[in-house]
Tab-separated table of C-alpha atoms in Angstrom:
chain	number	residue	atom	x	y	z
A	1	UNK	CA	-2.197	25.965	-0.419
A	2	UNK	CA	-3.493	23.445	2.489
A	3	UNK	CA	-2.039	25.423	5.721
A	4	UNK	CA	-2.196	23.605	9.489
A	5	UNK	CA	-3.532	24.717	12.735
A	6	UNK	CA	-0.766	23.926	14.102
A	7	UNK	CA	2.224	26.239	14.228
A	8	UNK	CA	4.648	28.029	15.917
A	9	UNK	CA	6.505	31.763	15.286
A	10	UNK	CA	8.257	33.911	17.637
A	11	UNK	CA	10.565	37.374	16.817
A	12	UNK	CA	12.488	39.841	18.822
A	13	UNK	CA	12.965	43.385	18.411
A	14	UNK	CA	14.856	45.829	20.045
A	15	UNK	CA	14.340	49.354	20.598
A	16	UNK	CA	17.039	51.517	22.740
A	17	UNK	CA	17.414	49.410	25.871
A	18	UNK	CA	14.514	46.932	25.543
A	19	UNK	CA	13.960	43.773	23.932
A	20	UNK	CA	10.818	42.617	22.776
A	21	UNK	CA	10.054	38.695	22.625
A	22	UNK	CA	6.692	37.826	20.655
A	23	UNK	CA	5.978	33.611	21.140
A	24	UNK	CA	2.623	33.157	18.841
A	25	UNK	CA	1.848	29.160	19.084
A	26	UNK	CA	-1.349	27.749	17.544
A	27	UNK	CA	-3.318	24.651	17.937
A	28	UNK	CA	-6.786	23.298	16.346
A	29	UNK	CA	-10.090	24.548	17.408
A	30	UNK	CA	-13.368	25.155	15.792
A	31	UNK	CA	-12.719	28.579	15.640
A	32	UNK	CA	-10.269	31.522	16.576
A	33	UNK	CA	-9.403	31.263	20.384
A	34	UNK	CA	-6.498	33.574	21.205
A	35	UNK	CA	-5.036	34.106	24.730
A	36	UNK	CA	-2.642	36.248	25.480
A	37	UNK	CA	0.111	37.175	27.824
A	38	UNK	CA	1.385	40.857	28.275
A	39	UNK	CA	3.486	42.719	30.898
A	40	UNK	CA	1.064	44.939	32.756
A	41	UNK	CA	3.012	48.468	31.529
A	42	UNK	CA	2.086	46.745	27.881
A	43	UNK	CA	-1.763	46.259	28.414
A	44	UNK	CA	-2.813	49.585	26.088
A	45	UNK	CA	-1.676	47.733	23.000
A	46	UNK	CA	-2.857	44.396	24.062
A	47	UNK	CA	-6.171	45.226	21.542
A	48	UNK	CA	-3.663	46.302	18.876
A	49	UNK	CA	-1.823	42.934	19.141
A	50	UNK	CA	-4.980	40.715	19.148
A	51	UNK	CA	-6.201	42.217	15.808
A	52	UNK	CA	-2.946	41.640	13.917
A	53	UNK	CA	-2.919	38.011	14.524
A	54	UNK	CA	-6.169	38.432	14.037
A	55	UNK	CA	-5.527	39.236	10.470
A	56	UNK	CA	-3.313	36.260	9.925
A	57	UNK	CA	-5.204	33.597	11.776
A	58	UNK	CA	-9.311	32.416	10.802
A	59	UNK	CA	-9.174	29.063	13.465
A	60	UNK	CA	-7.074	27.615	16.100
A	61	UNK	CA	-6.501	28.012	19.300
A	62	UNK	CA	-3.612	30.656	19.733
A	63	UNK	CA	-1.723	31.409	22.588
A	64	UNK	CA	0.579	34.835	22.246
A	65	UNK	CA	3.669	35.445	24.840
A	66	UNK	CA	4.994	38.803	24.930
A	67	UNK	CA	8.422	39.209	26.710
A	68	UNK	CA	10.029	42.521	28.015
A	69	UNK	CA	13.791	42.417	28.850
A	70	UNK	CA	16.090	45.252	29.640
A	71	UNK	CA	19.191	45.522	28.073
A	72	UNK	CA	20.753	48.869	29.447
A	73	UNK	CA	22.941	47.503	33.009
A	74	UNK	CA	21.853	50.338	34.690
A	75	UNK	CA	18.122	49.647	34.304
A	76	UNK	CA	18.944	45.862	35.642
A	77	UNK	CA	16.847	44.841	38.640
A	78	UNK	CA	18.907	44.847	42.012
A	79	UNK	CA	18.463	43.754	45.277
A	80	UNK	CA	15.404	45.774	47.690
A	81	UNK	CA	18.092	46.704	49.871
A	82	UNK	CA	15.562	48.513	52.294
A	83	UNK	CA	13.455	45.840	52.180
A	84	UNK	CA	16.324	43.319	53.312
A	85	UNK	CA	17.529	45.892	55.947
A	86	UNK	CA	13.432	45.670	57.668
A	87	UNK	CA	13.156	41.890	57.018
A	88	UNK	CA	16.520	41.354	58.896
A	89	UNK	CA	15.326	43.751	61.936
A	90	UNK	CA	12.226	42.355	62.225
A	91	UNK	CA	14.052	38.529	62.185
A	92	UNK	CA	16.136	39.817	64.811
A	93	UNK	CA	13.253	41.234	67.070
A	94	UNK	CA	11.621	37.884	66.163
A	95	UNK	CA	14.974	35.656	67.438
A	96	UNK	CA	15.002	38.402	70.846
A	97	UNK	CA	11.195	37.732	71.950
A	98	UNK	CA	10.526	34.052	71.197
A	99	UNK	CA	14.444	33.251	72.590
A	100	UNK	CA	15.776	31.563	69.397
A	101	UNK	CA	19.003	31.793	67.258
A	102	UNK	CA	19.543	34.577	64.568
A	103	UNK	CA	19.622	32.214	61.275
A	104	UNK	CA	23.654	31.925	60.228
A	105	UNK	CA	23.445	32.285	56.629
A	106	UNK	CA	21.180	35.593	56.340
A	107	UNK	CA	21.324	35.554	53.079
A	108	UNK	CA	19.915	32.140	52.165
A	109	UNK	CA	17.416	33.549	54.180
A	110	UNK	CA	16.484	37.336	53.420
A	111	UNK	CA	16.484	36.195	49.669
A	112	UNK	CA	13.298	33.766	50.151
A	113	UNK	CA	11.240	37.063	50.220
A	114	UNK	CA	9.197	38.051	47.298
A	115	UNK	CA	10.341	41.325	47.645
A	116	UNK	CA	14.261	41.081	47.903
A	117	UNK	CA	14.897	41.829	44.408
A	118	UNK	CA	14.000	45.330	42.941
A	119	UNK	CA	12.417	45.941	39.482
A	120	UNK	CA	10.820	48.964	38.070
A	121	UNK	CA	7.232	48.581	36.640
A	122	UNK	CA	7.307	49.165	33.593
A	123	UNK	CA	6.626	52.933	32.539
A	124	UNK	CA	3.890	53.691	29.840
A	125	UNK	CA	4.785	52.787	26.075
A	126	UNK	CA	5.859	55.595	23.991
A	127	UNK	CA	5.121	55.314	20.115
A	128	UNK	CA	8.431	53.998	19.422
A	129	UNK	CA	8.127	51.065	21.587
A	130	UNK	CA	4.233	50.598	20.240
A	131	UNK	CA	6.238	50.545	17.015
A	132	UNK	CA	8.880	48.230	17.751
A	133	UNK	CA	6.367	45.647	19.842
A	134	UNK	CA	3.296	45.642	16.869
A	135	UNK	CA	6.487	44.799	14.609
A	136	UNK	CA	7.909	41.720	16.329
A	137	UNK	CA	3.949	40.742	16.643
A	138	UNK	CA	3.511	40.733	12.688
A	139	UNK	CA	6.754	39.459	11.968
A	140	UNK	CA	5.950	36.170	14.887
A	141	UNK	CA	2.589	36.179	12.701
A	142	UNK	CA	4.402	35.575	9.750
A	143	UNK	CA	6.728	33.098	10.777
A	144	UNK	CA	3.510	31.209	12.515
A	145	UNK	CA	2.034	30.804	8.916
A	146	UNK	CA	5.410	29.498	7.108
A	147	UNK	CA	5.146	26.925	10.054
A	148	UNK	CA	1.406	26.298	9.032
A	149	UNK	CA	2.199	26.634	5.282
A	150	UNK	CA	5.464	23.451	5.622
A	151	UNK	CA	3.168	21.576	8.237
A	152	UNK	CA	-0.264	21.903	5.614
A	153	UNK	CA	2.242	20.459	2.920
A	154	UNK	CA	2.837	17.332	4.844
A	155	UNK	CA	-0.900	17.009	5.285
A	156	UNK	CA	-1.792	17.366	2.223
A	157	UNK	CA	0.943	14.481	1.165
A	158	UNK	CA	-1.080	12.267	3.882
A	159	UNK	CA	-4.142	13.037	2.610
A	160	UNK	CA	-2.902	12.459	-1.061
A	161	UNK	CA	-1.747	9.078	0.480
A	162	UNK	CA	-4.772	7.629	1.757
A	163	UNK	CA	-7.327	9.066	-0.975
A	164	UNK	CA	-5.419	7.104	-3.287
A	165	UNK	CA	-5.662	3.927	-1.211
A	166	UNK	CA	-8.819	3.985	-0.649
A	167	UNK	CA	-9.636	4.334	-4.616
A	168	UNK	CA	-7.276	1.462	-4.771
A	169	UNK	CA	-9.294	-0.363	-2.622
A	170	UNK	CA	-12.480	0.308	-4.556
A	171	UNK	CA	-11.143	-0.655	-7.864
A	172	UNK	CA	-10.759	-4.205	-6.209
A	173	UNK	CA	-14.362	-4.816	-5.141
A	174	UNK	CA	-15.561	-5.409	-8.489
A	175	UNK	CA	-13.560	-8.914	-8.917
A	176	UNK	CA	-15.786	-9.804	-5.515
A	177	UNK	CA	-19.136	-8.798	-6.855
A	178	UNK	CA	-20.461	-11.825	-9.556
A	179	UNK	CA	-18.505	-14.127	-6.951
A	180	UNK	CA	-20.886	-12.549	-4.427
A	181	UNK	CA	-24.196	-12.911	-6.235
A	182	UNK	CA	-23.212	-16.541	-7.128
A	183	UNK	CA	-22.821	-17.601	-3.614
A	184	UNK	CA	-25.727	-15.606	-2.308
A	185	UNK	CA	-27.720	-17.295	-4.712
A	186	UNK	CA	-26.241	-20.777	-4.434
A	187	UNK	CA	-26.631	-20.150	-0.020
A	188	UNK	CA	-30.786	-19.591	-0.501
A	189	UNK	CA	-31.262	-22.617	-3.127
A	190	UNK	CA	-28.945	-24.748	-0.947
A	191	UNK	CA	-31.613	-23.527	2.150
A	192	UNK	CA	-34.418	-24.195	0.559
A	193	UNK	CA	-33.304	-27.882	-0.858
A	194	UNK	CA	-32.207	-28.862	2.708
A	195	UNK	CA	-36.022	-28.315	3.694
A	196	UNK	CA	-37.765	-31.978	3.807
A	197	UNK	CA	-40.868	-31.927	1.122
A	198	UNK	CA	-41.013	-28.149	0.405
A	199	UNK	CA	-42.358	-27.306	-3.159
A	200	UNK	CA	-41.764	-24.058	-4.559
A	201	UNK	CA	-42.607	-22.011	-7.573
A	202	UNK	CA	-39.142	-21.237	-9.097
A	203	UNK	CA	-40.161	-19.066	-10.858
A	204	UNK	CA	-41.438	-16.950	-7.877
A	205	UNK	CA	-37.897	-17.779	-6.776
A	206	UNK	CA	-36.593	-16.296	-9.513
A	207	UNK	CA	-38.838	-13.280	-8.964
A	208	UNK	CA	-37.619	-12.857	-5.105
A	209	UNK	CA	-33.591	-13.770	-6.050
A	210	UNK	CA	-33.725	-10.582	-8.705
A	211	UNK	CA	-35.462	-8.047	-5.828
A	212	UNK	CA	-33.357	-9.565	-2.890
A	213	UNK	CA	-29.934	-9.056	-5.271
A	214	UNK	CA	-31.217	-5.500	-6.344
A	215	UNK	CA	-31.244	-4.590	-2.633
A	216	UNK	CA	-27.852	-5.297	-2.098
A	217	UNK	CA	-26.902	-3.910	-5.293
A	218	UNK	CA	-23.618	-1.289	-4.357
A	219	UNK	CA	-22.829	0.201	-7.588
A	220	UNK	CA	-24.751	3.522	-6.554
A	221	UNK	CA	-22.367	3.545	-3.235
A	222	UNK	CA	-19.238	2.892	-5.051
A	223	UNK	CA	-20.017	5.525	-8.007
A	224	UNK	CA	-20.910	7.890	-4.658
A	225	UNK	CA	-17.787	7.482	-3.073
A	226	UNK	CA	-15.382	8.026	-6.391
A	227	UNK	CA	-17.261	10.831	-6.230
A	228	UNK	CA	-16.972	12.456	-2.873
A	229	UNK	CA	-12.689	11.001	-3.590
A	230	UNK	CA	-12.246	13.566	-6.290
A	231	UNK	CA	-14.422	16.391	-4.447
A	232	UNK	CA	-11.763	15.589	-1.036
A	233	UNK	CA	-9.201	16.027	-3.288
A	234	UNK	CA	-10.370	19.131	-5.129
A	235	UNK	CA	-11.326	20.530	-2.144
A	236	UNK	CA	-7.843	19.776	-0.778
A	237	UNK	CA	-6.102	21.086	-3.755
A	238	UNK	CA	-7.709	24.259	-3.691
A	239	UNK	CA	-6.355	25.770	-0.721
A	240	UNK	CA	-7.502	28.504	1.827
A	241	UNK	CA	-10.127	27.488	4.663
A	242	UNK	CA	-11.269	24.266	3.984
A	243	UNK	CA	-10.919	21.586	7.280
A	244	UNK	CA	-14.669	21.882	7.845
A	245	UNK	CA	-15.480	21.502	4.297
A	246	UNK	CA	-13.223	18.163	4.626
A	247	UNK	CA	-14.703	17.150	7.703
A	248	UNK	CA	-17.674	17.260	6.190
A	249	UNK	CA	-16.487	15.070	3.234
A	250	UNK	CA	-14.945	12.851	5.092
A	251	UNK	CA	-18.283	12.068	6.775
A	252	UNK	CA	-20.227	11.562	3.544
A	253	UNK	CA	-17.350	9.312	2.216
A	254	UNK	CA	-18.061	6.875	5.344
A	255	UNK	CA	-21.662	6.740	5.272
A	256	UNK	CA	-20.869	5.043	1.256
A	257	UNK	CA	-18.229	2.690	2.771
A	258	UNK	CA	-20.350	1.710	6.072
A	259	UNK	CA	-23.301	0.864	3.225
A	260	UNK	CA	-21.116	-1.011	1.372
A	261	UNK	CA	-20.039	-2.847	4.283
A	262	UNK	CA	-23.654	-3.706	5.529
A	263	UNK	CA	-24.734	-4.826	2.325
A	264	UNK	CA	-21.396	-6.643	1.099
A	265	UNK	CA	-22.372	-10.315	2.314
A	266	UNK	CA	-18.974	-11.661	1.606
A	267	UNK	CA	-16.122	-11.928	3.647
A	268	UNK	CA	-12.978	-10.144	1.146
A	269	UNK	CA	-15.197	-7.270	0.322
A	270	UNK	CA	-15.534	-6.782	3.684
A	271	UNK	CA	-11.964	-6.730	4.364
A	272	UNK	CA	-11.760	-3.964	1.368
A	273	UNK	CA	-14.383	-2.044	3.546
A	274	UNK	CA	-12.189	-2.452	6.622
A	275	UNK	CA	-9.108	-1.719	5.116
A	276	UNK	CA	-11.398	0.961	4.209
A	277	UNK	CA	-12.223	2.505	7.298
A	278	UNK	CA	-9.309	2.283	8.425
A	279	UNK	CA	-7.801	4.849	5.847
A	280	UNK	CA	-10.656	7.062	6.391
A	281	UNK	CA	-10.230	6.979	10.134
A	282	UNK	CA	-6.472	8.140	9.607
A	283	UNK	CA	-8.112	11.361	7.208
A	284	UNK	CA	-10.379	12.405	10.150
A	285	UNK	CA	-8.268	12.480	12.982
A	286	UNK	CA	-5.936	14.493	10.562
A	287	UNK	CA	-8.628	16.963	8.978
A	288	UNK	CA	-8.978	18.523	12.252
A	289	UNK	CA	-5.730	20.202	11.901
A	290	UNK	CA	-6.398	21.492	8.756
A	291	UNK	CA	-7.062	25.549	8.763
């Protein structure tokens, strides 16, 4: 199975009066990179949560959101009523000494105060709540990799896509190649018979024309890139951890077409060698996000 980097998964548990919200979101990256956000009363398991997606995820770079909401209405947070009461005095000193108005609407006011509303910290985890938390992280996991598992499919469709074009595109250059020798050759005897009084040994000619075509000679490129086609798409088919074994690939497969390219000397094989390119160009900028 071809799995992306990319991906998303999230799950909520409750225990008692809590909810827990897990957000795990992935992108691509060389290797594992995993941030993480956690209330502060939640830091102890932070290590625990870290090594179970961990467990699910080899590369990308993951960011995982944890979310802590009470559910109870008594634990709800309320306004710092003491802390109001001493912001209001001291606003009211303030207005007495410097000889300006007391503000009319206090409470536009008084609530512009970090400290106007009231919430409890968080008390340590008990093993329920470990539990419950370490749950909704494996289960976000999970859901992460059915994301990566739908968005690998469409990958691998892409990649299907454009390996097959560019075998397409190599099954054409052989109609170009005698076409190609024949005008090569016909170019240098043309030269050479546009020269005033030159003499020349034709069959030295002949000599130079065979070593000059052997040199531009493609059919080890072309047999080279079939071959590193059907590795991409073994490779592909065979699932697990394989973008850097495609990258690689990839690379090999346009050092063949940039060969052909150089050595094509004729203007629709080079558009096949563009047309080319471009394909492969599509399959790196994609391989990247393959796990």
């Amino acid at each position: 199975m071809t799995l992306s980097m990319t991906g998303f998964g999230n799950a909520v548990v409750e225990y008692q009066n809590k909810k827990f919200t897990v957000e795990i979101k992935s992108l691509n990256s060389k290797q594992l990179d995993l941030s993480s956000r956690v209330p502060t009363g939640f830091k102890a398991i932070e290590l625990d949560m870290r090594n179970i997606i961990a467990s699910y995820l080899e590369r990308g770079k993951v960011e995982m959101c944890l979310y802590v909401e009470t559910t109870s209405a008594d634990a709800a947070v309320q306004l710092n009523i003491p802390a109001l009461e001493s912001h209001k005095k001291q606003i009211e000193e303030a207005s007495s000494q410097l000889g300006i108005a007391v503000p009319e609407d206090w409470y536009s006011v008084l609530m512009r105060f970090p400290d106007a509303i009231h919430s409890e910290t968080p008390a340590e985890i008990n093993d329920q709540e470990r539990a419950a938390v370490l749950q909704a992280v494996e289960a976000a996991a999970q859901k992460l990799m059915e994301y990566r598992a739908a968005e690998g499919e469409k990958l691998r469709e892409f990649f299907t896509e454009r390996i097959n074009r560019i075998s397409e595109l190599l099954d054409e250059v052989p109609r170009y190649e005698n076409e190609r020798l024949v005008k090569i050759r016909t170019r240098i005897e043309e030269g050479l018979a546009s020269i005033p009084k030159v003499d020349y040994d034709k069959g030295r000619l002949e000599q130079e024309m065979i070593f000059y075509i052997e040199k531009l000679d493609i059919n080890e490129e072309k047999q080279r890139l079939r071959q590193h086609l059907d590795y991409f798409m073994e490779t592909l088919l065979a699932g697990g951890s394989q973008g850097k074994k495609l990258g690689f690939i990839s690379q090999e497969m346009g050092r063949e077409i940039n060969t052909m390219g150089s050595k094509s000397n004729h203007a629709e094989m080079q558009i096949l060698v563009v047309k080319m390119k471009d394909e492969l160009e599509q399959i790196k900028e994609q391989v990247l996000n393959v796990m």
